[in-house]
C-alpha positions as semicolon CSV with decimal commas, in nm:
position;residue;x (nm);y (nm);z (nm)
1;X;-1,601;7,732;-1,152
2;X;-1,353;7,556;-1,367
3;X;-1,011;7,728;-1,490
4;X;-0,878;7,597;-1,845
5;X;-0,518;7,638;-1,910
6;X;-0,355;7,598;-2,199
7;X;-0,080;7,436;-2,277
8;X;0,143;7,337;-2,545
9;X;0,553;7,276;-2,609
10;X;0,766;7,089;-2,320
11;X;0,740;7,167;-1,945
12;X;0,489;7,444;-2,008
13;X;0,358;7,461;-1,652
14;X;0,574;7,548;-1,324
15;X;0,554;7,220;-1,183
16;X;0,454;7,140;-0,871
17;X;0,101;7,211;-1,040
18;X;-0,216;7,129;-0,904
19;X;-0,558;7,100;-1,076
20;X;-0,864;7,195;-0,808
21;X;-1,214;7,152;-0,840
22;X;-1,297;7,119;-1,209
23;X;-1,023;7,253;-1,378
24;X;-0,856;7,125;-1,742
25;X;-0,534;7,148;-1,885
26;X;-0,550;7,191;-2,251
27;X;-0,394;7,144;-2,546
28;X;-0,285;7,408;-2,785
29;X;-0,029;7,206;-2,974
30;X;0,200;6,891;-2,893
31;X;0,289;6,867;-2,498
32;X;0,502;6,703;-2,285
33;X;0,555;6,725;-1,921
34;X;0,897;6,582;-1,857
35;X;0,973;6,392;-1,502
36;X;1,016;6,771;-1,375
37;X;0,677;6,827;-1,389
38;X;0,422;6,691;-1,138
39;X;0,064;6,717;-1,054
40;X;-0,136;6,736;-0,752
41;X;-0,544;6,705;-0,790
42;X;-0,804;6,815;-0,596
43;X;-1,157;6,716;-0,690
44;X;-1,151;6,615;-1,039
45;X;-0,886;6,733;-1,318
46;X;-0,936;6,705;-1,681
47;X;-0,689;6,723;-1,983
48;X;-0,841;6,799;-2,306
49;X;-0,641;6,690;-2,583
50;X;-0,844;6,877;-2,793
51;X;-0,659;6,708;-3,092
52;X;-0,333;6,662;-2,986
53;X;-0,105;6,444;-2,804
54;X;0,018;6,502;-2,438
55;X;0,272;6,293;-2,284
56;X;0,262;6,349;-1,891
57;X;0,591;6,158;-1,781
58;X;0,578;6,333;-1,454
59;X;0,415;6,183;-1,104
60;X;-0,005;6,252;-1,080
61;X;-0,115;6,245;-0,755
62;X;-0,352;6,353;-0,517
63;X;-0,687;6,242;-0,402
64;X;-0,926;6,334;-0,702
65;X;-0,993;6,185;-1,011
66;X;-0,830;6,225;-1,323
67;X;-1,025;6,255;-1,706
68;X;-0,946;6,262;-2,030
69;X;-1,151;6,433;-2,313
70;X;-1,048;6,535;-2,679
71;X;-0,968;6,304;-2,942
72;X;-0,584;6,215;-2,942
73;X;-0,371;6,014;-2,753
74;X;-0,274;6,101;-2,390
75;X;0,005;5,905;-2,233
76;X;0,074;5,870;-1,859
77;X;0,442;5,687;-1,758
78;X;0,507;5,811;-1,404
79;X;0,512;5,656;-1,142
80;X;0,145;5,775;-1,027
81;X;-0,008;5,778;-0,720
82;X;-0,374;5,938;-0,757
């Protein structure tokens, strides 16, 4: 089953964070994940715009796959390894 968190402001998660299976990160407003917050996935993670932006300037990495779904912009600058 797939867990859906929502998210919205800066740093909203406790980072390190890490997406399993199916799960999505989603947008409840504007977001940004400064460099303090990372992400570890597992399987495949989604974030869902769902109409707003989300700047992830944190590291991704991991061995799943990442997604994107929702219209809006979502911006990745760190220094990823997934």
């Amino acid at each position: 089953y797939a867990i859906t968190t929502n998210v919205s402001g800066t740093d909203p998660l406790v980072s390190p964070f890490t997406i399993n299976n199916t799960d999505i990160i989603q947008a409840t407003g504007n977001t940004v994940f400064t460099t303090a917050t990372n992400f570890t996935i597992s399987g495949t993670g989604t974030f869902n715009t769902n109409g707003f932006t989300i700047d992830v300037n944190g590291v991704i990495g991991g061995t799943g796959n990442l997604t994107k779904s929702g219209s809006n912009t979502l911006t990745l600058t760190g220094a990823n390894t997934y």
